[in-house]
Amino acid sequence: MIRTIIKRVLQMIPMLFVISLISFALIKLAPGDPINSFVTPDMNPDDVERIRQSLGLDQPIYVQYIRWLANVFQGNFGYSISNSQPVLEQILERIPATLGLMGTSLFLTLLLSIPLGLVAAAYEDRWIDKFLNGLSYVGISIPVFWFGMILIDFFSIRLGWFPSLGMRTIGETSFSDMAWHAVLPVATLTFQGCASYYRYVRSNTINQLKEDYVLFGYAKGLSKLHVLARHVLKNALLPVITLLGMSLPQIISGAFITESIFSWPGMGSLGINAIFQLDYPVIMAITLFSALLLIIGNLLADIAYTIIDPRIREKE
């Protein structure tokens, strides 16, 4: 396992390099000019050119990329074009909010979808299975941004139960206040996540219930609950671990969209603002950090797969 981890960590370097190269090229090819945010109608063209030179945007694209990459290797992601603040400080300041939102929704997704999938498979084609299937189809079909706006309209505007925007109430610093603000965005991500994971758990459990070891367990007099919890669950979760690693891009992109809807001060809202303002340094930093999170997530999924399935350990 240690060799696998070292190998995957070494593979991260060229992967991040390719991602940064492609992202930098796409950003530079995108329409728009970040200088426009500094330009006024009565500004002298020489002043505009001096601003361009001060930002290093007058150089060829490959020179800009090399300079940016050299600074990144030194731990310097540059300064934001829009607010002149260090990019790395802004990222580190907002990462906890994004990870907290993603981590909470992912934990609740697994906590709800796994038992619901087991129950639906155990009572296949009965009323509870049909009800949960219908609910999962709704969750898969509804776009995350639309569901978030529905929650805001119903629970915030009409009922007034939860705050609709922000991470904290002005002047409040308690954890309970932050948790109260997180209810709706976490519910938005959890509902869509549960719909996908539930389908996989249910399908895998149904296949496992047809295996000989399940029939043998029933023949020994074991209860259905005992067979599901002690034998079927572990085998049914193996494909879900792979799905978890593969779905991290959707989780992160969903968190970005949700943050913009609920004004959650995380990497997503920072990235959306940077895109509208053509803030290249911030966009590149968020892209790299997001890619790093995805790679680490897939690595953790592989490690968990190895721990749970002994057959994988024997092959290594």
PDB file of C-alpha atoms in Angstrom, residues 73-176:
ATOM      1  CA  PHE A  73       7.122  26.755  -7.054  1.00  0.00           C
ATOM      2  CA  GLN A  74       8.199  29.403  -4.545  1.00  0.00           C
ATOM      3  CA  GLY A  75       4.775  29.341  -2.878  1.00  0.00           C
ATOM      4  CA  ASN A  76       3.753  32.649  -4.407  1.00  0.00           C
ATOM      5  CA  PHE A  77       0.439  32.627  -6.304  1.00  0.00           C
ATOM      6  CA  GLY A  78       0.621  36.320  -7.018  1.00  0.00           C
ATOM      7  CA  TYR A  79      -1.799  39.106  -6.186  1.00  0.00           C
ATOM      8  CA  SER A  80      -5.427  39.486  -7.097  1.00  0.00           C
ATOM      9  CA  ILE A  81      -6.029  41.892  -9.948  1.00  0.00           C
ATOM     10  CA  SER A  82      -9.341  43.043  -8.502  1.00  0.00           C
ATOM     11  CA  ASN A  83      -8.339  43.777  -4.881  1.00  0.00           C
ATOM     12  CA  SER A  84      -4.493  43.575  -4.904  1.00  0.00           C
ATOM     13  CA  GLN A  85      -4.545  41.071  -2.029  1.00  0.00           C
ATOM     14  CA  PRO A  86      -2.265  37.978  -1.941  1.00  0.00           C
ATOM     15  CA  VAL A  87      -4.071  35.139  -3.696  1.00  0.00           C
ATOM     16  CA  LEU A  88      -2.774  32.433  -1.365  1.00  0.00           C
ATOM     17  CA  GLU A  89      -4.087  34.238   1.714  1.00  0.00           C
ATOM     18  CA  GLN A  90      -7.540  34.539   0.144  1.00  0.00           C
ATOM     19  CA  ILE A  91      -7.577  30.831  -0.759  1.00  0.00           C
ATOM     20  CA  LEU A  92      -6.445  29.675   2.680  1.00  0.00           C
ATOM     21  CA  GLU A  93      -8.996  31.963   4.285  1.00  0.00           C
ATOM     22  CA  ARG A  94     -11.878  30.462   2.307  1.00  0.00           C
ATOM     23  CA  ILE A  95     -10.882  26.783   2.084  1.00  0.00           C
ATOM     24  CA  PRO A  96     -12.262  25.893   5.559  1.00  0.00           C
ATOM     25  CA  ALA A  97     -15.710  27.177   4.581  1.00  0.00           C
ATOM     26  CA  THR A  98     -15.765  25.070   1.409  1.00  0.00           C
ATOM     27  CA  LEU A  99     -14.361  21.952   3.052  1.00  0.00           C
ATOM     28  CA  GLY A 100     -16.810  22.307   5.921  1.00  0.00           C
ATOM     29  CA  LEU A 101     -19.737  22.576   3.530  1.00  0.00           C
ATOM     30  CA  MET A 102     -18.543  19.684   1.362  1.00  0.00           C
ATOM     31  CA  GLY A 103     -17.531  17.465   4.262  1.00  0.00           C
ATOM     32  CA  THR A 104     -20.805  17.900   6.129  1.00  0.00           C
ATOM     33  CA  SER A 105     -22.932  17.240   3.059  1.00  0.00           C
ATOM     34  CA  LEU A 106     -20.853  14.204   2.104  1.00  0.00           C
ATOM     35  CA  PHE A 107     -21.083  12.761   5.624  1.00  0.00           C
ATOM     36  CA  LEU A 108     -24.869  13.196   5.667  1.00  0.00           C
ATOM     37  CA  THR A 109     -25.125  11.783   2.149  1.00  0.00           C
ATOM     38  CA  LEU A 110     -23.392   8.550   3.165  1.00  0.00           C
ATOM     39  CA  LEU A 111     -25.212   8.435   6.502  1.00  0.00           C
ATOM     40  CA  LEU A 112     -28.608   8.575   4.779  1.00  0.00           C
ATOM     41  CA  SER A 113     -28.090   6.868   1.426  1.00  0.00           C
ATOM     42  CA  ILE A 114     -26.439   3.661   2.720  1.00  0.00           C
ATOM     43  CA  PRO A 115     -29.212   2.561   5.133  1.00  0.00           C
ATOM     44  CA  LEU A 116     -31.933   3.724   2.736  1.00  0.00           C
ATOM     45  CA  GLY A 117     -30.357   1.703  -0.079  1.00  0.00           C
ATOM     46  CA  LEU A 118     -30.148  -1.374   2.133  1.00  0.00           C
ATOM     47  CA  VAL A 119     -33.776  -1.042   3.223  1.00  0.00           C
ATOM     48  CA  ALA A 120     -35.011  -0.514  -0.330  1.00  0.00           C
ATOM     49  CA  ALA A 121     -33.101  -3.574  -1.566  1.00  0.00           C
ATOM     50  CA  ALA A 122     -34.325  -5.725   1.337  1.00  0.00           C
ATOM     51  CA  TYR A 123     -37.929  -4.805   0.503  1.00  0.00           C
ATOM     52  CA  GLU A 124     -37.597  -4.717  -3.279  1.00  0.00           C
ATOM     53  CA  ASP A 125     -40.754  -3.801  -5.211  1.00  0.00           C
ATOM     54  CA  ARG A 126     -42.663  -2.985  -2.033  1.00  0.00           C
ATOM     55  CA  TRP A 127     -44.144   0.394  -1.206  1.00  0.00           C
ATOM     56  CA  ILE A 128     -41.065   1.731   0.589  1.00  0.00           C
ATOM     57  CA  ASP A 129     -38.823   0.725  -2.323  1.00  0.00           C
ATOM     58  CA  LYS A 130     -41.111   2.429  -4.834  1.00  0.00           C
ATOM     59  CA  PHE A 131     -41.340   5.556  -2.679  1.00  0.00           C
ATOM     60  CA  LEU A 132     -37.575   5.860  -2.262  1.00  0.00           C
ATOM     61  CA  ASN A 133     -37.020   5.188  -5.977  1.00  0.00           C
ATOM     62  CA  GLY A 134     -39.401   7.971  -6.913  1.00  0.00           C
ATOM     63  CA  LEU A 135     -37.690  10.335  -4.491  1.00  0.00           C
ATOM     64  CA  SER A 136     -34.270   9.454  -5.911  1.00  0.00           C
ATOM     65  CA  TYR A 137     -35.461  10.128  -9.473  1.00  0.00           C
ATOM     66  CA  VAL A 138     -36.592  13.579  -8.352  1.00  0.00           C
ATOM     67  CA  GLY A 139     -33.225  14.238  -6.709  1.00  0.00           C
ATOM     68  CA  ILE A 140     -31.281  13.178  -9.793  1.00  0.00           C
ATOM     69  CA  SER A 141     -33.455  15.237 -12.153  1.00  0.00           C
ATOM     70  CA  ILE A 142     -33.506  18.549 -10.245  1.00  0.00           C
ATOM     71  CA  PRO A 143     -30.526  20.884 -10.915  1.00  0.00           C
ATOM     72  CA  VAL A 144     -28.729  21.799  -7.720  1.00  0.00           C
ATOM     73  CA  PHE A 145     -29.061  25.561  -8.282  1.00  0.00           C
ATOM     74  CA  TRP A 146     -32.825  25.284  -8.847  1.00  0.00           C
ATOM     75  CA  PHE A 147     -33.343  23.144  -5.745  1.00  0.00           C
ATOM     76  CA  GLY A 148     -31.313  25.627  -3.689  1.00  0.00           C
ATOM     77  CA  MET A 149     -33.494  28.518  -4.852  1.00  0.00           C
ATOM     78  CA  ILE A 150     -36.645  26.533  -4.026  1.00  0.00           C
ATOM     79  CA  LEU A 151     -35.371  25.969  -0.485  1.00  0.00           C
ATOM     80  CA  ILE A 152     -34.597  29.678  -0.098  1.00  0.00           C
ATOM     81  CA  ASP A 153     -38.040  30.672  -1.361  1.00  0.00           C
ATOM     82  CA  PHE A 154     -39.928  28.230   0.868  1.00  0.00           C
ATOM     83  CA  PHE A 155     -37.934  27.974   4.098  1.00  0.00           C
ATOM     84  CA  SER A 156     -36.398  31.461   4.183  1.00  0.00           C
ATOM     85  CA  ILE A 157     -38.776  33.843   2.450  1.00  0.00           C
ATOM     86  CA  ARG A 158     -42.158  32.214   3.078  1.00  0.00           C
ATOM     87  CA  LEU A 159     -41.629  30.489   6.433  1.00  0.00           C
ATOM     88  CA  GLY A 160     -38.657  32.484   7.752  1.00  0.00           C
ATOM     89  CA  TRP A 161     -37.170  29.424   9.452  1.00  0.00           C
ATOM     90  CA  PHE A 162     -33.610  29.689   8.151  1.00  0.00           C
ATOM     91  CA  PRO A 163     -31.361  32.509   6.915  1.00  0.00           C
ATOM     92  CA  SER A 164     -31.071  32.634   3.146  1.00  0.00           C
ATOM     93  CA  LEU A 165     -27.632  34.167   2.650  1.00  0.00           C
ATOM     94  CA  GLY A 166     -24.221  34.285   4.248  1.00  0.00           C
ATOM     95  CA  MET A 167     -22.339  32.157   6.729  1.00  0.00           C
ATOM     96  CA  ARG A 168     -22.946  34.142   9.911  1.00  0.00           C
ATOM     97  CA  THR A 169     -25.262  36.771  11.321  1.00  0.00           C
ATOM     98  CA  ILE A 170     -23.562  40.150  11.658  1.00  0.00           C
ATOM     99  CA  GLY A 171     -22.017  40.366  15.102  1.00  0.00           C
ATOM    100  CA  GLU A 172     -22.447  36.647  15.838  1.00  0.00           C
ATOM    101  CA  THR A 173     -19.445  34.315  16.114  1.00  0.00           C
ATOM    102  CA  SER A 174     -21.012  31.205  17.669  1.00  0.00           C
ATOM    103  CA  PHE A 175     -20.923  27.780  16.061  1.00  0.00           C
ATOM    104  CA  SER A 176     -24.686  27.409  16.400  1.00  0.00           C
TER     105      SER A 176
END
